[in-house]
Amino acid sequence: MPTNNSSLYFYPVTITEIKDVVNTIQNKPSTGIEEVPISLIKECLEEFAMCFLLLINTSMELGQFPSRLKTAVFKIREAKDIKNYRPISLLSIFSKVIEKIVANRIIAFLQKFCLISDFQHEDNYSTETAVVELVQSVNESLDRNKHVFGIFFDLTSAFDTIDISFLEIKLEKLGIREKVLEWIISWMENRQMRVKINEVISEEKTISVGTPQGSVLGPLIFILYVNELENFVSYGKAIMYADDRSIIVEGKSIQELEHR
């Protein structure tokens, strides 16, 4: 993918935009570190809106994500299941609002310059949509009397593998530079993780790679991190949605497919 010469710039958020974003967040009883449920914020939105306005505009202007909003609460799950010890956590509601606003700006920019793959960002796209596309592609190949070979990828702990230095290069290539890039890196860096066993809490450890589990912006950042993968598919068709990946290849014979 060639480098995009245009750059994304933050523009000030408005009260109307803040209200619209807050009202899109689902009402859930769980809370982040501030222990303020989204339902309460919605009920008192007139009072909260100006606080959001000052916080978000200052954050974007400085290119810095508030460090106090990086603290997460471990999501309570079955303690005996080892799979539940991944860092899936409950993040600040205030963090989710800021992330959603930033994500909306990034997506609008990428759509304008056609810089993001299909199935990756549209509101009506989902894993199910990608599956429909896959089935349709297979049926079309079979209708042409072709043999079909499929490769399906399971990216284990996908969001935990993002390297910040590589991400910077990819984002700059897309046109995400200067304050916007500084803000994203600030959002990712210096996040702390702690473990609690019974009533004993460990010392904090810095997380050096990956995006926060449960975050609003994390899935979009991962999509941008792997957005160029389909360009390396020499044969066949790549179908992607978030961390679900598949490649469909057709050929006249099994031998031809094996050769490819």
Tab-separated table of C-alpha atoms in Angstrom:
chain	number	residue	atom	x	y	z
A	1	MET	CA	0.000	0.000	0.000
A	2	PRO	CA	1.509	3.408	-0.999
A	3	THR	CA	2.059	6.088	1.619
A	4	ASN	CA	-0.889	8.452	2.065
A	5	ASN	CA	0.320	12.049	1.691
A	6	SER	CA	-2.739	13.431	3.489
A	7	SER	CA	-2.737	13.568	7.284
A	8	LEU	CA	-5.434	13.180	9.904
A	9	TYR	CA	-5.829	16.066	12.325
A	10	PHE	CA	-7.962	16.277	15.442
A	11	TYR	CA	-10.715	18.885	15.439
A	12	PRO	CA	-12.550	19.982	18.607
A	13	VAL	CA	-15.356	17.809	19.903
A	14	THR	CA	-18.787	19.351	20.497
A	15	ILE	CA	-21.386	18.880	23.229
A	16	THR	CA	-23.761	17.337	20.680
A	17	GLU	CA	-21.139	14.804	19.591
A	18	ILE	CA	-20.418	13.859	23.200
A	19	LYS	CA	-24.103	13.299	23.935
A	20	ASP	CA	-24.523	11.184	20.799
A	21	VAL	CA	-21.535	9.002	21.704
A	22	VAL	CA	-22.557	8.532	25.347
A	23	ASN	CA	-26.046	7.457	24.292
A	24	THR	CA	-24.613	4.736	22.017
A	25	ILE	CA	-22.902	2.980	24.947
A	26	GLN	CA	-24.915	0.067	26.306
A	27	ASN	CA	-26.244	0.267	29.850
A	28	LYS	CA	-24.365	-2.272	31.948
A	29	PRO	CA	-24.097	-2.575	35.732
A	30	SER	CA	-20.317	-3.104	35.561
A	31	THR	CA	-18.083	-0.092	36.145
A	32	GLY	CA	-14.450	0.835	35.763
A	33	ILE	CA	-12.101	2.255	38.357
A	34	GLU	CA	-14.304	5.337	38.911
A	35	GLU	CA	-17.275	3.113	39.872
A	36	VAL	CA	-19.705	5.324	37.931
A	37	PRO	CA	-22.213	3.328	35.824
A	38	ILE	CA	-23.022	4.542	32.327
A	39	SER	CA	-26.714	4.748	33.262
A	40	LEU	CA	-25.903	7.453	35.835
A	41	ILE	CA	-23.815	9.396	33.316
A	42	LYS	CA	-26.723	9.312	30.866
A	43	GLU	CA	-29.145	10.568	33.513
A	44	CYS	CA	-26.790	13.424	34.424
A	45	LEU	CA	-25.443	14.034	30.937
A	46	GLU	CA	-26.107	17.775	30.992
A	47	GLU	CA	-23.853	18.053	34.042
A	48	PHE	CA	-21.207	15.625	32.715
A	49	ALA	CA	-21.074	16.978	29.145
A	50	MET	CA	-18.948	20.051	29.894
A	51	CYS	CA	-16.456	17.924	31.866
A	52	PHE	CA	-16.185	15.570	28.910
A	53	LEU	CA	-15.745	18.526	26.548
A	54	LEU	CA	-12.820	19.983	28.495
A	55	LEU	CA	-11.192	16.592	29.101
A	56	ILE	CA	-11.419	15.348	25.515
A	57	ASN	CA	-10.417	18.580	23.760
A	58	THR	CA	-7.438	19.061	26.087
A	59	SER	CA	-6.381	15.439	25.580
A	60	MET	CA	-6.514	15.717	21.781
A	61	GLU	CA	-4.841	19.131	21.714
A	62	LEU	CA	-1.900	17.861	23.774
A	63	GLY	CA	-1.729	14.486	22.011
A	64	GLN	CA	-1.791	12.777	25.405
A	65	PHE	CA	-4.187	10.223	26.879
A	66	PRO	CA	-4.972	10.846	30.590
A	67	SER	CA	-2.863	8.451	32.641
A	68	ARG	CA	-5.539	8.142	35.340
A	69	LEU	CA	-7.898	6.583	32.798
A	70	LYS	CA	-5.452	3.756	32.058
A	71	THR	CA	-6.172	1.928	35.297
A	72	ALA	CA	-8.378	-1.111	34.728
A	73	VAL	CA	-10.340	-3.438	36.980
A	74	PHE	CA	-10.041	-7.185	36.385
A	75	LYS	CA	-13.289	-8.598	35.030
A	76	ILE	CA	-14.665	-11.121	37.536
A	77	ARG	CA	-14.913	-14.589	36.014
A	78	GLU	CA	-14.614	-18.225	37.036
A	79	ALA	CA	-11.363	-18.302	39.011
A	80	LYS	CA	-10.711	-22.012	38.387
A	81	ASP	CA	-10.621	-21.609	34.594
A	82	ILE	CA	-7.046	-20.828	33.505
A	83	LYS	CA	-8.313	-19.156	30.300
A	84	ASN	CA	-9.851	-16.427	32.428
A	85	TYR	CA	-6.452	-15.145	33.543
A	86	ARG	CA	-5.921	-13.153	30.361
A	87	PRO	CA	-5.966	-9.376	31.028
A	88	ILE	CA	-9.639	-8.864	30.156
A	89	SER	CA	-10.685	-5.903	32.238
A	90	LEU	CA	-13.268	-3.238	32.902
A	91	LEU	CA	-12.063	0.136	31.675
A	92	SER	CA	-13.164	3.615	32.653
A	93	ILE	CA	-16.440	4.846	31.123
A	94	PHE	CA	-14.704	8.170	30.490
A	95	SER	CA	-11.990	6.298	28.592
A	96	LYS	CA	-14.593	4.565	26.430
A	97	VAL	CA	-16.192	7.881	25.471
A	98	ILE	CA	-12.857	9.423	24.458
A	99	GLU	CA	-11.837	6.294	22.546
A	100	LYS	CA	-15.130	6.164	20.655
A	101	ILE	CA	-14.787	9.783	19.548
A	102	VAL	CA	-11.200	9.223	18.401
A	103	ALA	CA	-12.187	5.974	16.647
A	104	ASN	CA	-14.974	7.782	14.763
A	105	ARG	CA	-12.482	10.374	13.495
A	106	ILE	CA	-9.972	7.739	12.408
A	107	ILE	CA	-12.601	5.656	10.583
A	108	ALA	CA	-13.998	8.717	8.758
A	109	PHE	CA	-10.471	9.597	7.583
A	110	LEU	CA	-9.718	6.046	6.418
A	111	GLN	CA	-13.022	5.787	4.568
A	112	LYS	CA	-12.424	9.098	2.806
A	113	PHE	CA	-9.149	7.849	1.323
A	114	CYS	CA	-10.200	4.166	0.959
A	115	LEU	CA	-7.356	3.039	3.219
A	116	ILE	CA	-9.036	0.180	5.059
A	117	SER	CA	-10.031	-3.274	3.845
A	118	ASP	CA	-13.624	-4.358	3.254
A	119	PHE	CA	-15.459	-6.017	6.169
A	120	GLN	CA	-13.263	-4.099	8.591
A	121	HIS	CA	-15.206	-0.987	9.452
A	122	GLU	CA	-18.705	-0.702	8.006
A	123	ASP	CA	-21.562	-0.658	10.510
A	124	ASN	CA	-23.391	-3.470	8.711
A	125	TYR	CA	-20.320	-5.708	8.443
A	126	SER	CA	-19.653	-8.485	10.930
A	127	THR	CA	-18.186	-11.966	11.257
A	128	GLU	CA	-21.442	-13.288	9.787
A	129	THR	CA	-21.063	-11.002	6.754
A	130	ALA	CA	-17.556	-12.327	6.165
A	131	VAL	CA	-18.852	-15.917	6.409
A	132	VAL	CA	-21.530	-15.150	3.798
A	133	GLU	CA	-18.835	-13.730	1.505
A	134	LEU	CA	-16.714	-16.852	2.037
A	135	VAL	CA	-19.579	-19.258	1.258
A	136	GLN	CA	-20.537	-17.243	-1.804
A	137	SER	CA	-16.954	-17.314	-3.114
A	138	VAL	CA	-16.735	-21.089	-2.623
A	139	ASN	CA	-20.059	-21.666	-4.393
A	140	GLU	CA	-19.010	-19.487	-7.319
A	141	SER	CA	-15.798	-21.506	-7.714
A	142	LEU	CA	-17.709	-24.794	-7.557
A	143	ASP	CA	-20.154	-23.490	-10.178
A	144	ARG	CA	-17.136	-23.005	-12.460
A	145	ASN	CA	-16.180	-26.652	-11.831
A	146	LYS	CA	-13.099	-25.603	-9.875
A	147	HIS	CA	-11.547	-27.249	-6.852
A	148	VAL	CA	-11.437	-25.017	-3.773
A	149	PHE	CA	-8.868	-24.887	-0.992
A	150	GLY	CA	-9.379	-22.880	2.192
A	151	ILE	CA	-6.885	-21.737	4.809
A	152	PHE	CA	-8.269	-20.471	8.107
A	153	PHE	CA	-6.173	-18.567	10.624
A	154	ASP	CA	-6.706	-18.461	14.371
A	155	LEU	CA	-4.722	-15.525	15.733
A	156	THR	CA	-4.356	-16.438	19.382
A	157	SER	CA	-4.446	-13.430	21.737
A	158	ALA	CA	-4.326	-11.218	18.660
A	159	PHE	CA	-4.663	-7.884	20.451
A	160	ASP	CA	-1.810	-8.827	22.808
A	161	THR	CA	0.728	-9.062	19.970
A	162	ILE	CA	0.772	-5.471	18.695
A	163	ASP	CA	4.262	-3.982	18.781
A	164	ILE	CA	4.166	-0.199	19.268
A	165	SER	CA	7.255	0.529	17.132
A	166	PHE	CA	5.847	-1.385	14.145
A	167	LEU	CA	2.434	0.189	14.703
A	168	GLU	CA	3.924	3.697	14.476
A	169	ILE	CA	5.363	2.919	11.045
A	170	LYS	CA	2.068	1.517	9.781
A	171	LEU	CA	0.000	4.431	11.098
A	172	GLU	CA	2.328	7.049	9.614
A	173	LYS	CA	2.023	5.308	6.259
A	174	LEU	CA	-1.764	5.606	6.494
A	175	GLY	CA	-1.552	9.332	7.243
A	176	ILE	CA	-2.006	9.131	11.019
A	177	ARG	CA	0.792	11.409	12.193
A	178	GLU	CA	1.793	14.157	14.622
A	179	LYS	CA	-0.689	14.789	17.470
A	180	VAL	CA	-3.041	11.975	16.468
A	181	LEU	CA	-0.178	9.480	16.405
A	182	GLU	CA	1.193	10.869	19.671
A	183	TRP	CA	-2.241	10.420	21.251
A	184	ILE	CA	-2.553	6.781	20.123
A	185	ILE	CA	0.932	5.914	21.376
A	186	SER	CA	0.187	7.685	24.664
A	187	TRP	CA	-3.039	5.659	24.933
A	188	MET	CA	-1.077	2.412	24.532
A	189	GLU	CA	2.078	3.137	26.512
A	190	ASN	CA	2.763	2.817	30.233
A	191	ARG	CA	-0.274	0.740	31.054
A	192	GLN	CA	0.072	-1.141	34.303
A	193	MET	CA	-1.099	-4.614	35.227
A	194	ARG	CA	-1.607	-6.082	38.687
A	195	VAL	CA	-2.664	-9.496	39.952
A	196	LYS	CA	-4.875	-10.033	42.987
A	197	ILE	CA	-4.910	-13.370	44.820
A	198	ASN	CA	-7.374	-13.430	47.695
A	199	GLU	CA	-6.699	-10.088	49.398
A	200	VAL	CA	-3.076	-9.745	48.283
A	201	ILE	CA	-2.345	-7.391	45.354
A	202	SER	CA	0.938	-7.644	43.469
A	203	GLU	CA	3.202	-4.798	42.435
A	204	GLU	CA	2.357	-3.083	39.169
A	205	LYS	CA	4.087	-4.295	36.012
A	206	THR	CA	4.281	-2.319	32.776
A	207	ILE	CA	2.667	-3.877	29.690
A	208	SER	CA	5.040	-3.351	26.751
A	209	VAL	CA	2.944	-4.749	23.877
A	210	GLY	CA	-0.698	-5.040	22.892
A	211	THR	CA	-3.843	-2.995	23.359
A	212	PRO	CA	-6.105	-3.032	26.426
A	213	GLN	CA	-8.575	-5.919	26.394
A	214	GLY	CA	-12.138	-4.632	26.429
A	215	SER	CA	-11.197	-1.238	24.988
A	216	VAL	CA	-13.180	0.543	22.272
A	217	LEU	CA	-10.140	1.541	20.226
A	218	GLY	CA	-8.257	-1.773	20.494
A	219	PRO	CA	-10.065	-3.654	17.672
A	220	LEU	CA	-9.579	-0.725	15.262
A	221	ILE	CA	-5.875	-0.446	16.109
A	222	PHE	CA	-5.462	-4.179	15.477
A	223	ILE	CA	-7.245	-3.875	12.116
A	224	LEU	CA	-4.822	-1.123	11.067
A	225	TYR	CA	-1.893	-3.206	12.304
A	226	VAL	CA	-2.775	-6.117	9.984
A	227	ASN	CA	-4.538	-4.129	7.251
A	228	GLU	CA	-1.881	-4.873	4.615
A	229	LEU	CA	-1.933	-8.659	5.021
A	230	GLU	CA	-4.206	-9.192	2.039
A	231	ASN	CA	-1.636	-7.453	-0.198
A	232	PHE	CA	0.707	-10.394	0.391
A	233	VAL	CA	-1.786	-12.977	-0.884
A	234	SER	CA	-0.467	-13.847	-4.353
A	235	TYR	CA	-3.190	-16.361	-5.174
A	236	GLY	CA	-6.783	-16.575	-4.103
A	237	LYS	CA	-9.031	-14.278	-2.133
A	238	ALA	CA	-8.472	-13.033	1.402
A	239	ILE	CA	-11.545	-12.561	3.580
A	240	MET	CA	-11.003	-10.745	6.858
A	241	TYR	CA	-12.959	-9.360	9.769
A	242	ALA	CA	-10.994	-8.120	12.782
A	243	ASP	CA	-8.820	-11.085	13.890
A	244	ASP	CA	-10.719	-13.669	11.795
A	245	ARG	CA	-8.731	-14.493	8.662
A	246	SER	CA	-9.247	-16.890	5.751
A	247	ILE	CA	-7.850	-17.379	2.252
A	248	ILE	CA	-9.813	-19.139	-0.492
A	249	VAL	CA	-7.906	-20.489	-3.507
A	250	GLU	CA	-9.399	-22.170	-6.571
A	251	GLY	CA	-7.734	-24.398	-9.161
A	252	LYS	CA	-8.423	-26.834	-11.961
A	253	SER	CA	-7.115	-29.765	-9.918
A	254	ILE	CA	-5.921	-30.770	-6.458
A	255	GLN	CA	-2.381	-30.898	-7.823
A	256	GLU	CA	-2.620	-27.285	-8.987
A	257	LEU	CA	-3.829	-26.198	-5.562
A	258	GLU	CA	-1.002	-28.068	-3.831
A	259	HIS	CA	1.507	-26.386	-6.141
A	260	ARG	CA	0.148	-22.946	-5.296
